[in-house]
Structures are given as structure tokens and as C-alpha cells.
Amino acid sequence: MDRRRIAIVGGTGPQGRGLAYRFATAGHDVTLGSRDAGRAASAAADLGTLAGTGLRGDSNPGAAAVADVVVLAIPFDGHDELVASLADELAGKVVVSCVNPLGFDKHGPFGLDLGGESAAERAAALVPDAQVVGSFHHLSAVSLIDPDADLSTQDVLVVGDDAEAKTVVMDLAIAVTGRPGVDAGSLRLARQLEPLTAVLISINKKYRTHSGVAIAGLGH
Amino acid sequence: MDRRRIAIVGGTGPQGRGLAYRFATAGHDVTLGSRDAGRAASAAADLGTLAGTGLRGDSNPGAAAVADVVVLAIPFDGHDELVASLADELAGKVVVSCVNPLGFDKHGPFGLDLGGESAAERAAALVPDAQVVGSFHHLSAVSLIDPDADLSTQDVLVVGDDAEAKTVVMDLAIAVTGRPGVDAGSLRLARQLEPLTAVLISINKKYRTHSGVAIAGLGH
């Protein structure tokens, strides 16, 4: 395994903490980023106890600055402003967007209409020098942080326009599911991956589970 | 199993023929519909030989008129006109949209931007008296028509706003995968299911396979 220096922007949220836990457990060097560096440090200490290995906490820009791979585990609300503010730190790096632009109303969850775009494409437009990849949208935060949850039947779908960056992220998926992520095509297909999470949340509610996605026909 | 009278509008296309084959093999009463009734009859005869059971062929309205469940297995191009023309035959029935509004260009397949809507919702708006359900989007036509293809690891996702119609379609899925379809939420989530097919086609091209979707965490 290539050991990566990974920053999780928005690393104190459920999705960020869950991914950080899995990456750290697999031996990657993980820094949680947060708007509040103190909160990040505190969350990192808690996760370190759970994972049995050290994680660091820092401000979002501080975490991003020292990483090779930066994971955006942030809400869609405020997404563009936050990404733009990190343009210097993200430039030249592999940036993984696992942002799910969802809305909720009395009929349940739904994908927000971004005018035919995706959060991942927005990030790519805001930081043209970064290699933006869309991935890790469909893993339940509850399962990610649960040491007993077996994610080995799930697939991590990876979309992007930079083949090398995509390979880095497909390899990172091994830390989560035990197998490489699935190359699911070009970055614009993040338009399909991001709101699919609304379907999973709907299924979770109906079946009282933490569902995930698997791709049949890959022979694994 | 409740034996259903099923019409497949657009039943001579690959997706329609594949679904018809599986439904007929499982013992349902299937009529293929086509713009050209003669072509439908000919395709029905071929499928009947493959399935070892009789299917009928008819015009699209003729097929829909005698069915309890009408499957729309039609291209998105011309969708609205065709559905509107069948409004009388579809009224009061369970209508299953498996329409995938996709585009293709040099970067591969992508979901068409329907202004935040889905083909299934359009059908529901065009025929308000029908119980429209979105389902069967993600099954490879090649696998459906292949008697040796095992689809038992795949899930049929079902979305709709009419609980009874949704149950009918979840039961129909047993004919294809051997297990009931998954209740994936309200009809508007067809916005997510329809273009997900672009992701699967992308995966098929990359991995030279016929991929499908499975939902992890349902304990089956």
C-alpha cells in the first residue's frame, strides 16, 4: 500500500470522521481539518484512541497544506466559498469530493438541482489546478465509524477526468472496503453519484438499515 | 406468485425483449407492444421459442389495452408524445417506467438534464390516472435475454408514490432476480435512478462486463 498523507476538510462531521477512522486504521497519515482547529484536535484525539494510531487536527487550510490527498467531506451549504478559500492549498493536489448536495422535505430526501452540475465539478471549476475526483459518497457514516461494520460487500465508485488521480483514490478505497474502488467514468458522472445518496437514505428509512452500493458483474 | 397480464410498450427493443423474456419465463402473461404490430408478433414468436411459453404481439395501444401492468421500455426520444397517445389505455393501470434519458458524446454516456425532472414523473404528469412506478432501469439487456445469466445478486430498485402499485412492481422483480424489488422511495427519486444507468454503461466499457446494481445492508 502507498501510504498517503490525507487531509479531511470538514473532518469533524460524521462522514469525515468515519473516513478518517478507516484511513488511519489502514495506516495512512491523516489530519482532520475544521473551521475550528481546537475542535479538530479534539476529534483527532478521540479518533486516535478508537483507531489505535495517531491522527492530527488542524484548521482546514492547515490540514490541506500538508497533505497529498485532500478529502472534501463538507456540507453543500457553503461549499463554493469554502473550496474557493482553500484554492492555494488544494492546487496541484488530488482532491476527493464526497459532497452530497441533498435536500429534505416531508416526502423525504432528494438531490438538489444544481443546474445540471455536480459539487465535484464545481470544486474543479473553482480550483482548476487540482485533480478533482468524486468518490466515497455512499458509505454510511454510522458504518464507517463502527469497527465491527463489515464494508467488504460494498463498492466505492470513483469518477474523475485525471487517470492518475483516479488511481490514487481507487487505491485509497482499499482502506475502507478491502478492495480497490471502481472506475465509474468521467467527473461529470458525479451528477449521478452525489444524489444517489438520497435513494440510499430512503432505503435506510424504509428498511431500518445502513445501506450501501455494490456493483454486480465485476467478478469480485 | 400473482400472475400478471403485462404489456411491454416498446417491447421489440433490447430492454423490452429482455424483460418480456424474464416475465414470460416466470409465468406471467406477456404481450409485446410495438408501433408495428407485425414486428411485435414476430418478436413475440421468437421470444416464445426461447422462453418455452407463449407471448403475444400487438400494437402499443392494443398491448396496453388488455394489460394490468404496462411497462414503458421506450427511448426517451419521443417519450412524451408516445405516452400521451396511450393515455386512454394507461389510465387506471400500474405503469412501470424503465426509461433512461441518456446522452452520449466523446466523453461517454451522461444523464440528460430534464430540468430537474425524470421521465417517470413526466409520464405521471401526462397520465394522472395511472399509477406510475419507476423501476427496472439497471438490468443489462444482454443479461436479461441470456438464459444462463444469473441476476440473483442484483437488486431492482422501485420508486413511486402509490404504495399498492409499488408492491405490484416489487413482486414482479422476483421474476428477474428471484427476490422482491427494493422500495427505494418516492417517484421523484427516479431522477436519480434513470441517469445512474450512465454510470453502469461507463463501468461496462471500462471493465468489459454487464454490470448491475446491488444494495448492501439489506441482509439478503
Tab-separated table of C-alpha atoms in Angstrom:
chain	number	residue	atom	x	y	z
A	1	MET	CA	0.000	0.000	0.000
A	2	ASP	CA	1.168	3.530	-0.760
A	3	ARG	CA	0.907	5.427	2.499
A	4	ARG	CA	-0.805	8.745	1.793
A	5	ARG	CA	-0.877	11.997	3.679
A	6	ILE	CA	-4.588	12.679	3.764
A	7	ALA	CA	-6.391	15.784	4.968
A	8	ILE	CA	-10.096	15.651	5.648
A	9	VAL	CA	-11.618	19.090	5.208
A	10	GLY	CA	-14.758	19.082	7.321
A	11	GLY	CA	-13.179	16.275	9.242
A	12	THR	CA	-15.249	16.668	12.391
A	13	GLY	CA	-18.536	15.827	10.641
A	14	PRO	CA	-19.890	12.257	10.644
A	15	GLN	CA	-18.726	11.386	7.103
A	16	GLY	CA	-15.310	12.976	7.619
A	17	ARG	CA	-14.721	11.277	10.946
A	18	GLY	CA	-15.793	7.934	9.537
A	19	LEU	CA	-13.462	8.139	6.562
A	20	ALA	CA	-10.636	9.430	8.744
A	21	TYR	CA	-11.071	6.461	11.072
A	22	ARG	CA	-10.890	3.958	8.215
A	23	PHE	CA	-7.921	5.640	6.528
A	24	ALA	CA	-5.975	5.937	9.783
A	25	THR	CA	-6.721	2.333	10.749
A	26	ALA	CA	-5.345	1.207	7.378
A	27	GLY	CA	-2.090	3.032	8.077
A	28	HIS	CA	-2.492	6.314	6.241
A	29	ASP	CA	-1.291	9.592	7.761
A	30	VAL	CA	-4.489	11.528	8.474
A	31	THR	CA	-5.113	15.128	9.519
A	32	LEU	CA	-8.616	16.285	10.348
A	33	GLY	CA	-9.395	19.804	9.271
A	34	SER	CA	-12.097	22.005	10.727
A	35	ARG	CA	-13.031	25.656	10.823
A	36	ASP	CA	-12.086	25.366	14.484
A	37	ALA	CA	-8.600	23.870	14.842
A	38	GLY	CA	-9.211	23.099	18.504
A	39	ARG	CA	-12.270	21.068	17.676
A	40	ALA	CA	-10.305	19.220	15.017
A	41	ALA	CA	-7.557	18.401	17.509
A	42	SER	CA	-10.090	17.099	20.000
A	43	ALA	CA	-11.857	14.937	17.384
A	44	ALA	CA	-8.477	13.672	16.177
A	45	ALA	CA	-7.556	12.608	19.703
A	46	ASP	CA	-10.839	10.723	20.094
A	47	LEU	CA	-10.413	9.008	16.734
A	48	GLY	CA	-6.814	8.161	17.572
A	49	THR	CA	-7.995	6.279	20.647
A	50	LEU	CA	-10.557	4.380	18.576
A	51	ALA	CA	-8.141	3.652	15.740
A	52	GLY	CA	-5.154	2.872	17.947
A	53	THR	CA	-2.979	5.203	15.911
A	54	GLY	CA	-2.264	8.919	15.877
A	55	LEU	CA	-4.254	11.469	13.863
A	56	ARG	CA	-3.700	15.194	13.835
A	57	GLY	CA	-6.190	18.040	13.894
A	58	ASP	CA	-5.740	21.468	12.368
A	59	SER	CA	-7.592	24.287	10.647
A	60	ASN	CA	-8.953	23.379	7.212
A	61	PRO	CA	-6.169	25.245	5.379
A	62	GLY	CA	-3.548	23.942	7.799
A	63	ALA	CA	-4.672	20.368	7.250
A	64	ALA	CA	-4.891	20.753	3.467
A	65	ALA	CA	-1.479	22.414	3.218
A	66	VAL	CA	0.471	19.371	4.431
A	67	ALA	CA	-1.485	16.684	2.562
A	68	ASP	CA	-1.089	14.946	-0.802
A	69	VAL	CA	-4.736	14.000	-0.928
A	70	VAL	CA	-7.455	16.314	0.366
A	71	VAL	CA	-10.921	14.927	1.023
A	72	LEU	CA	-13.792	17.400	0.951
A	73	ALA	CA	-16.260	16.000	3.491
A	74	ILE	CA	-18.276	19.169	3.786
A	75	PRO	CA	-21.920	20.167	3.569
A	76	PHE	CA	-23.062	21.537	0.230
A	77	ASP	CA	-24.267	24.640	2.037
A	78	GLY	CA	-21.270	26.968	1.884
A	79	HIS	CA	-19.344	24.546	-0.342
A	80	ASP	CA	-18.251	27.004	-3.006
A	81	GLU	CA	-16.997	29.619	-0.551
A	82	LEU	CA	-15.037	27.100	1.485
A	83	VAL	CA	-13.443	25.465	-1.567
A	84	ALA	CA	-12.546	28.838	-3.067
A	85	SER	CA	-10.924	29.885	0.210
A	86	LEU	CA	-8.696	26.793	0.044
A	87	ALA	CA	-7.642	27.254	-3.592
A	88	ASP	CA	-3.973	27.811	-2.715
A	89	GLU	CA	-3.768	24.730	-0.514
A	90	LEU	CA	-5.642	22.491	-2.983
A	91	ALA	CA	-3.722	23.465	-6.114
A	92	GLY	CA	-1.694	20.604	-7.576
A	93	LYS	CA	-3.261	18.022	-5.281
A	94	VAL	CA	-5.668	15.143	-5.558
A	95	VAL	CA	-8.938	16.490	-4.184
A	96	VAL	CA	-11.656	13.978	-3.367
A	97	SER	CA	-15.181	15.337	-3.235
A	98	CYS	CA	-17.631	13.175	-1.319
A	99	VAL	CA	-20.127	16.020	-1.080
A	100	ASN	CA	-23.813	15.078	-1.334
A	101	PRO	CA	-25.981	18.034	-2.342
A	102	LEU	CA	-29.279	16.862	-0.853
A	103	GLY	CA	-32.463	18.465	0.259
A	104	PHE	CA	-35.061	17.092	2.670
A	105	ASP	CA	-38.778	17.799	2.877
A	106	LYS	CA	-41.884	15.965	4.044
A	107	HIS	CA	-41.520	13.485	1.144
A	108	GLY	CA	-38.001	12.596	2.226
A	109	PRO	CA	-34.552	13.241	0.781
A	110	PHE	CA	-33.901	14.392	-2.771
A	111	GLY	CA	-30.989	15.544	-4.880
A	112	LEU	CA	-30.703	19.294	-5.180
A	113	ASP	CA	-30.944	20.653	-8.709
A	114	LEU	CA	-27.535	22.191	-9.406
A	115	GLY	CA	-28.486	23.242	-12.920
A	116	GLY	CA	-27.117	20.016	-14.358
A	117	GLU	CA	-23.816	20.260	-12.475
A	118	SER	CA	-22.333	18.448	-9.505
A	119	ALA	CA	-20.492	19.616	-6.405
A	120	ALA	CA	-17.368	17.840	-7.660
A	121	GLU	CA	-17.449	19.745	-10.950
A	122	ARG	CA	-17.919	22.987	-9.054
A	123	ALA	CA	-14.838	22.245	-6.984
A	124	ALA	CA	-12.911	21.502	-10.174
A	125	ALA	CA	-14.036	24.800	-11.676
A	126	LEU	CA	-13.085	26.697	-8.517
A	127	VAL	CA	-9.610	25.120	-8.318
A	128	PRO	CA	-8.597	24.289	-11.889
A	129	ASP	CA	-5.084	23.275	-10.768
A	130	ALA	CA	-6.399	20.496	-8.540
A	131	GLN	CA	-7.095	16.957	-9.754
A	132	VAL	CA	-10.663	16.596	-8.535
A	133	VAL	CA	-12.150	13.153	-8.120
A	134	GLY	CA	-15.659	12.298	-6.927
A	135	SER	CA	-15.873	9.336	-4.568
A	136	PHE	CA	-16.899	7.929	-1.152
A	137	HIS	CA	-20.450	9.305	-1.434
A	138	HIS	CA	-22.348	6.173	-0.493
A	139	LEU	CA	-20.750	4.843	2.664
A	140	SER	CA	-22.858	5.127	5.767
A	141	ALA	CA	-21.156	7.357	8.325
A	142	VAL	CA	-22.503	5.094	11.059
A	143	SER	CA	-20.896	2.041	9.489
A	144	LEU	CA	-17.621	3.815	8.715
A	145	ILE	CA	-17.013	4.630	12.365
A	146	ASP	CA	-18.145	1.218	13.614
A	147	PRO	CA	-15.143	-1.120	13.997
A	148	ASP	CA	-17.485	-4.108	13.698
A	149	ALA	CA	-19.208	-2.967	10.496
A	150	ASP	CA	-18.159	-5.073	7.525
A	151	LEU	CA	-17.979	-2.911	4.414
A	152	SER	CA	-16.382	-5.612	2.275
A	153	THR	CA	-19.527	-6.158	0.196
A	154	GLN	CA	-19.698	-2.527	-0.867
A	155	ASP	CA	-18.108	-0.740	-3.798
A	156	VAL	CA	-16.552	2.697	-3.759
A	157	LEU	CA	-17.381	4.375	-7.068
A	158	VAL	CA	-14.746	6.761	-8.393
A	159	VAL	CA	-15.272	9.362	-11.122
A	160	GLY	CA	-12.778	11.839	-12.497
A	161	ASP	CA	-11.041	13.167	-15.568
A	162	ASP	CA	-7.452	12.636	-14.361
A	163	ALA	CA	-6.500	8.970	-14.661
A	164	GLU	CA	-3.620	9.196	-12.192
A	165	ALA	CA	-5.702	10.897	-9.506
A	166	LYS	CA	-8.438	8.365	-10.031
A	167	THR	CA	-5.964	5.539	-9.474
A	168	VAL	CA	-4.814	7.129	-6.203
A	169	VAL	CA	-8.416	7.253	-4.975
A	170	MET	CA	-9.260	3.753	-6.187
A	171	ASP	CA	-6.310	2.539	-4.100
A	172	LEU	CA	-7.476	4.540	-1.076
A	173	ALA	CA	-10.789	2.676	-1.218
A	174	ILE	CA	-8.958	-0.468	-0.148
A	175	ALA	CA	-8.704	1.067	3.326
A	176	VAL	CA	-12.487	1.106	3.528
A	177	THR	CA	-13.790	-1.947	1.688
A	178	GLY	CA	-10.704	-4.103	1.316
A	179	ARG	CA	-10.803	-3.801	-2.470
A	180	PRO	CA	-9.990	-1.069	-4.972
A	181	GLY	CA	-12.627	1.445	-5.919
A	182	VAL	CA	-14.490	1.069	-9.185
A	183	ASP	CA	-13.603	3.380	-12.063
A	184	ALA	CA	-17.066	4.718	-12.825
A	185	GLY	CA	-16.162	7.183	-15.565
A	186	SER	CA	-15.699	10.889	-16.074
A	187	LEU	CA	-16.054	13.591	-13.446
A	188	ARG	CA	-19.408	14.770	-14.753
A	189	LEU	CA	-20.907	11.459	-13.652
A	190	ALA	CA	-20.621	12.854	-10.127
A	191	ARG	CA	-24.000	14.354	-11.103
A	192	GLN	CA	-25.307	10.823	-10.788
A	193	LEU	CA	-23.281	9.630	-7.799
A	194	GLU	CA	-23.960	12.560	-5.482
A	195	PRO	CA	-27.782	12.469	-5.372
A	196	LEU	CA	-27.868	8.672	-5.357
A	197	THR	CA	-27.316	9.113	-1.646
A	198	ALA	CA	-30.931	10.317	-1.426
A	199	VAL	CA	-32.019	6.878	-2.632
A	200	LEU	CA	-29.864	5.165	-0.009
A	201	ILE	CA	-31.241	7.351	2.766
A	202	SER	CA	-34.757	6.493	1.584
A	203	ILE	CA	-33.907	2.795	1.707
A	204	ASN	CA	-32.340	3.210	5.160
A	205	LYS	CA	-35.536	4.709	6.480
A	206	LYS	CA	-37.782	2.067	4.935
A	207	TYR	CA	-35.676	-0.951	5.887
A	208	ARG	CA	-34.098	0.430	9.073
A	209	THR	CA	-30.599	-0.286	7.860
A	210	HIS	CA	-27.413	1.452	6.755
A	211	SER	CA	-27.377	0.625	3.085
A	212	GLY	CA	-24.579	0.912	0.594
A	213	VAL	CA	-23.931	0.304	-3.073
A	214	ALA	CA	-22.390	-2.700	-4.747
A	215	ILE	CA	-21.798	-3.231	-8.439
A	216	ALA	CA	-22.744	-6.650	-9.769
A	217	GLY	CA	-20.864	-8.153	-12.699
A	218	LEU	CA	-17.327	-7.214	-11.697
A	219	GLY	CA	-16.451	-10.701	-10.599
A	220	HIS	CA	-15.321	-9.788	-7.126
B	1	MET	CA	-46.952	-15.553	-7.311
B	2	ASP	CA	-49.709	-13.338	-8.653
B	3	ARG	CA	-49.819	-13.938	-12.381
B	4	ARG	CA	-49.965	-10.553	-14.100
B	5	ARG	CA	-51.087	-9.509	-17.549
B	6	ILE	CA	-48.132	-7.410	-18.622
B	7	ALA	CA	-47.784	-5.260	-21.725
B	8	ILE	CA	-44.354	-4.069	-22.778
B	9	VAL	CA	-44.678	-0.849	-24.754
B	10	GLY	CA	-41.585	-0.672	-26.946
B	11	GLY	CA	-41.358	-4.412	-26.480
B	12	THR	CA	-39.212	-5.087	-29.535
B	13	GLY	CA	-36.240	-3.088	-28.195
B	14	PRO	CA	-33.433	-4.834	-26.283
B	15	GLN	CA	-34.641	-3.811	-22.806
B	16	GLY	CA	-38.277	-4.629	-23.596
B	17	ARG	CA	-37.447	-8.005	-25.095
B	18	GLY	CA	-35.218	-8.873	-22.156
B	19	LEU	CA	-37.845	-8.017	-19.552
B	20	ALA	CA	-40.553	-9.771	-21.574
B	21	TYR	CA	-38.436	-12.919	-21.695
B	22	ARG	CA	-37.930	-12.931	-17.928
B	23	PHE	CA	-41.572	-12.166	-17.123
B	24	ALA	CA	-42.855	-14.827	-19.527
B	25	THR	CA	-40.405	-17.427	-18.265
B	26	ALA	CA	-41.638	-16.788	-14.731
B	27	GLY	CA	-45.206	-17.476	-15.822
B	28	HIS	CA	-46.657	-14.030	-16.405
B	29	ASP	CA	-48.943	-13.326	-19.356
B	30	VAL	CA	-46.916	-11.025	-21.611
B	31	THR	CA	-47.841	-9.002	-24.678
B	32	LEU	CA	-45.164	-7.142	-26.605
B	33	GLY	CA	-46.270	-3.815	-27.985
B	34	SER	CA	-44.670	-2.024	-30.905
B	35	ARG	CA	-45.514	0.756	-33.322
B	36	ASP	CA	-45.602	-2.069	-35.861
B	37	ALA	CA	-47.909	-4.854	-34.670
B	38	GLY	CA	-46.419	-7.292	-37.189
B	39	ARG	CA	-42.943	-6.713	-35.829
B	40	ALA	CA	-44.272	-7.239	-32.303
B	41	ALA	CA	-45.879	-10.525	-33.316
B	42	SER	CA	-42.677	-11.711	-34.906
B	43	ALA	CA	-40.568	-10.760	-31.857
B	44	ALA	CA	-43.151	-12.427	-29.597
B	45	ALA	CA	-42.885	-15.650	-31.565
B	46	ASP	CA	-39.080	-15.629	-31.274
B	47	LEU	CA	-39.225	-14.930	-27.548
B	48	GLY	CA	-41.861	-17.629	-27.102
B	49	THR	CA	-39.456	-20.186	-28.578
B	50	LEU	CA	-36.685	-19.008	-26.249
B	51	ALA	CA	-38.944	-18.914	-23.197
B	52	GLY	CA	-40.812	-22.101	-23.963
B	53	THR	CA	-44.131	-20.334	-23.407
B	54	GLY	CA	-46.451	-18.201	-25.472
B	55	LEU	CA	-46.207	-14.418	-25.748
B	56	ARG	CA	-48.379	-12.179	-27.890
B	57	GLY	CA	-47.500	-9.211	-30.051
B	58	ASP	CA	-49.704	-6.241	-30.828
B	59	SER	CA	-49.671	-2.516	-31.469
B	60	ASN	CA	-48.637	-0.448	-28.459
B	61	PRO	CA	-52.232	0.619	-27.672
B	62	GLY	CA	-53.515	-2.895	-28.371
B	63	ALA	CA	-50.997	-4.393	-25.969
B	64	ALA	CA	-51.619	-1.794	-23.269
B	65	ALA	CA	-55.389	-2.105	-23.512
B	66	VAL	CA	-55.506	-5.718	-22.313
B	67	ALA	CA	-52.880	-5.464	-19.564
B	68	ASP	CA	-52.989	-4.788	-15.827
B	69	VAL	CA	-49.372	-3.671	-15.761
B	70	VAL	CA	-47.847	-1.672	-18.603
B	71	VAL	CA	-44.077	-1.394	-18.861
B	72	LEU	CA	-42.705	1.585	-20.771
B	73	ALA	CA	-39.487	0.270	-22.315
B	74	ILE	CA	-39.139	3.089	-24.784
B	75	PRO	CA	-36.430	5.551	-25.812
B	76	PHE	CA	-36.612	8.966	-24.216
B	77	ASP	CA	-36.670	10.477	-27.680
B	78	GLY	CA	-40.388	10.736	-28.459
B	79	HIS	CA	-41.322	9.584	-24.940
B	80	ASP	CA	-43.839	12.308	-24.162
B	81	GLU	CA	-45.738	12.002	-27.436
B	82	LEU	CA	-45.959	8.215	-27.194
B	83	VAL	CA	-47.106	8.240	-23.552
B	84	ALA	CA	-49.685	10.961	-24.260
B	85	SER	CA	-51.026	8.939	-27.185
B	86	LEU	CA	-51.605	5.979	-24.842
B	87	ALA	CA	-53.328	7.990	-22.092
B	88	ASP	CA	-56.650	6.151	-22.514
B	89	GLU	CA	-55.055	2.705	-22.347
B	90	LEU	CA	-52.806	3.584	-19.383
B	91	ALA	CA	-55.452	5.214	-17.199
B	92	GLY	CA	-56.146	3.265	-14.021
B	93	LYS	CA	-53.211	0.920	-14.506
B	94	VAL	CA	-49.837	0.287	-12.962
B	95	VAL	CA	-47.372	1.848	-15.384
B	96	VAL	CA	-43.719	0.950	-14.975
B	97	SER	CA	-41.234	3.376	-16.473
B	98	CYS	CA	-37.795	1.926	-17.085
B	99	VAL	CA	-36.868	4.790	-19.387
B	100	ASN	CA	-33.261	6.007	-19.225
B	101	PRO	CA	-32.880	9.545	-20.570
B	102	LEU	CA	-29.223	9.390	-21.566
B	103	GLY	CA	-26.964	11.236	-23.923
B	104	PHE	CA	-23.680	10.064	-25.425
B	105	ASP	CA	-20.732	12.096	-26.630
B	106	LYS	CA	-16.989	11.611	-26.967
B	107	HIS	CA	-16.632	11.542	-23.156
B	108	GLY	CA	-19.128	8.706	-22.880
B	109	PRO	CA	-22.668	8.434	-21.555
B	110	PHE	CA	-24.353	11.025	-19.349
B	111	GLY	CA	-27.775	11.714	-17.898
B	112	LEU	CA	-29.782	14.234	-19.875
B	113	ASP	CA	-30.780	17.352	-17.983
B	114	LEU	CA	-34.566	17.226	-17.777
B	115	GLY	CA	-34.797	20.439	-15.806
B	116	GLY	CA	-34.765	18.553	-12.524
B	117	GLU	CA	-37.438	16.096	-13.601
B	118	SER	CA	-37.430	12.438	-14.604
B	119	ALA	CA	-39.064	10.510	-17.430
B	120	ALA	CA	-41.203	8.667	-14.872
B	121	GLU	CA	-42.539	11.927	-13.444
B	122	ARG	CA	-43.294	13.147	-16.951
B	123	ALA	CA	-45.308	10.004	-17.616
B	124	ALA	CA	-47.174	10.550	-14.347
B	125	ALA	CA	-47.958	14.128	-15.338
B	126	LEU	CA	-49.141	13.045	-18.793
B	127	VAL	CA	-51.413	10.299	-17.429
B	128	PRO	CA	-52.505	11.427	-13.964
B	129	ASP	CA	-54.922	8.492	-13.664
B	130	ALA	CA	-52.135	5.933	-13.962
B	131	GLN	CA	-50.116	4.647	-11.003
B	132	VAL	CA	-46.638	5.318	-12.334
B	133	VAL	CA	-43.698	3.481	-10.834
B	134	GLY	CA	-40.039	3.798	-11.850
B	135	SER	CA	-38.108	0.535	-11.945
B	136	PHE	CA	-36.008	-1.965	-13.958
B	137	HIS	CA	-33.583	0.724	-15.144
B	138	HIS	CA	-30.341	-1.024	-14.321
B	139	LEU	CA	-30.604	-4.523	-15.719
B	140	SER	CA	-28.376	-5.236	-18.680
B	141	ALA	CA	-30.468	-6.082	-21.733
B	142	VAL	CA	-27.803	-8.590	-22.754
B	143	SER	CA	-28.076	-10.392	-19.419
B	144	LEU	CA	-31.871	-10.260	-19.334
B	145	ILE	CA	-32.178	-12.185	-22.593
B	146	ASP	CA	-29.425	-14.659	-21.710
B	147	PRO	CA	-30.930	-17.782	-20.102
B	148	ASP	CA	-27.570	-18.512	-18.474
B	149	ALA	CA	-27.089	-15.055	-16.938
B	150	ASP	CA	-27.541	-15.138	-13.173
B	151	LEU	CA	-29.193	-11.938	-11.994
B	152	SER	CA	-29.706	-13.156	-8.444
B	153	THR	CA	-27.044	-10.847	-6.999
B	154	GLN	CA	-28.738	-7.725	-8.381
B	155	ASP	CA	-31.427	-5.539	-6.897
B	156	VAL	CA	-34.351	-3.997	-8.714
B	157	LEU	CA	-34.938	-0.534	-7.270
B	158	VAL	CA	-38.553	0.627	-7.223
B	159	VAL	CA	-39.737	4.203	-6.738
B	160	GLY	CA	-43.275	5.514	-6.719
B	161	ASP	CA	-45.894	7.437	-4.835
B	162	ASP	CA	-48.597	4.729	-4.855
B	163	ALA	CA	-47.800	2.063	-2.282
B	164	GLU	CA	-50.006	-0.589	-3.873
B	165	ALA	CA	-48.538	-0.127	-7.341
B	166	LYS	CA	-45.073	-0.215	-5.863
B	167	THR	CA	-45.849	-3.550	-4.200
B	168	VAL	CA	-47.034	-4.985	-7.525
B	169	VAL	CA	-43.749	-3.995	-9.162
B	170	MET	CA	-41.609	-5.188	-6.242
B	171	ASP	CA	-43.293	-8.588	-6.671
B	172	LEU	CA	-42.676	-8.531	-10.426
B	173	ALA	CA	-38.965	-8.156	-9.756
B	174	ILE	CA	-38.956	-11.711	-8.403
B	175	ALA	CA	-39.314	-12.899	-11.998
B	176	VAL	CA	-35.986	-11.273	-12.810
B	177	THR	CA	-33.756	-11.578	-9.749
B	178	GLY	CA	-35.520	-14.184	-7.652
B	179	ARG	CA	-36.200	-11.677	-4.889
B	180	PRO	CA	-38.560	-8.740	-4.426
B	181	GLY	CA	-37.556	-5.317	-5.638
B	182	VAL	CA	-36.304	-2.755	-3.146
B	183	ASP	CA	-38.618	0.081	-2.139
B	184	ALA	CA	-36.318	2.999	-2.904
B	185	GLY	CA	-38.692	5.840	-2.097
B	186	SER	CA	-40.865	8.378	-3.836
B	187	LEU	CA	-41.356	8.752	-7.582
B	188	ARG	CA	-39.184	11.827	-7.804
B	189	LEU	CA	-36.170	9.677	-6.929
B	190	ALA	CA	-36.478	8.353	-10.479
B	191	ARG	CA	-34.378	11.455	-11.171
B	192	GLN	CA	-31.561	9.559	-9.520
B	193	LEU	CA	-32.299	6.054	-10.818
B	194	GLU	CA	-32.663	6.901	-14.508
B	195	PRO	CA	-29.280	8.525	-15.154
B	196	LEU	CA	-27.448	6.051	-12.908
B	197	THR	CA	-27.514	3.867	-15.995
B	198	ALA	CA	-24.870	6.179	-17.482
B	199	VAL	CA	-22.555	5.125	-14.656
B	200	LEU	CA	-23.214	1.449	-15.320
B	201	ILE	CA	-22.552	1.855	-19.046
B	202	SER	CA	-19.293	3.605	-18.173
B	203	ILE	CA	-18.326	0.714	-15.913
B	204	ASN	CA	-19.296	-1.797	-18.606
B	205	LYS	CA	-16.983	-0.154	-21.087
B	206	LYS	CA	-14.067	0.059	-18.650
B	207	TYR	CA	-14.379	-3.439	-17.236
B	208	ARG	CA	-15.856	-5.181	-20.317
B	209	THR	CA	-18.789	-6.519	-18.356
B	210	HIS	CA	-22.553	-6.169	-17.996
B	211	SER	CA	-22.802	-4.521	-14.633
B	212	GLY	CA	-25.797	-4.112	-12.379
B	213	VAL	CA	-26.689	-2.612	-9.043
B	214	ALA	CA	-26.947	-4.295	-5.672
B	215	ILE	CA	-27.825	-2.700	-2.371
B	216	ALA	CA	-25.661	-3.726	0.563
B	217	GLY	CA	-27.088	-3.804	4.057
B	218	LEU	CA	-30.462	-5.413	3.299
B	219	GLY	CA	-29.420	-8.773	4.677
B	220	HIS	CA	-30.289	-10.756	1.574
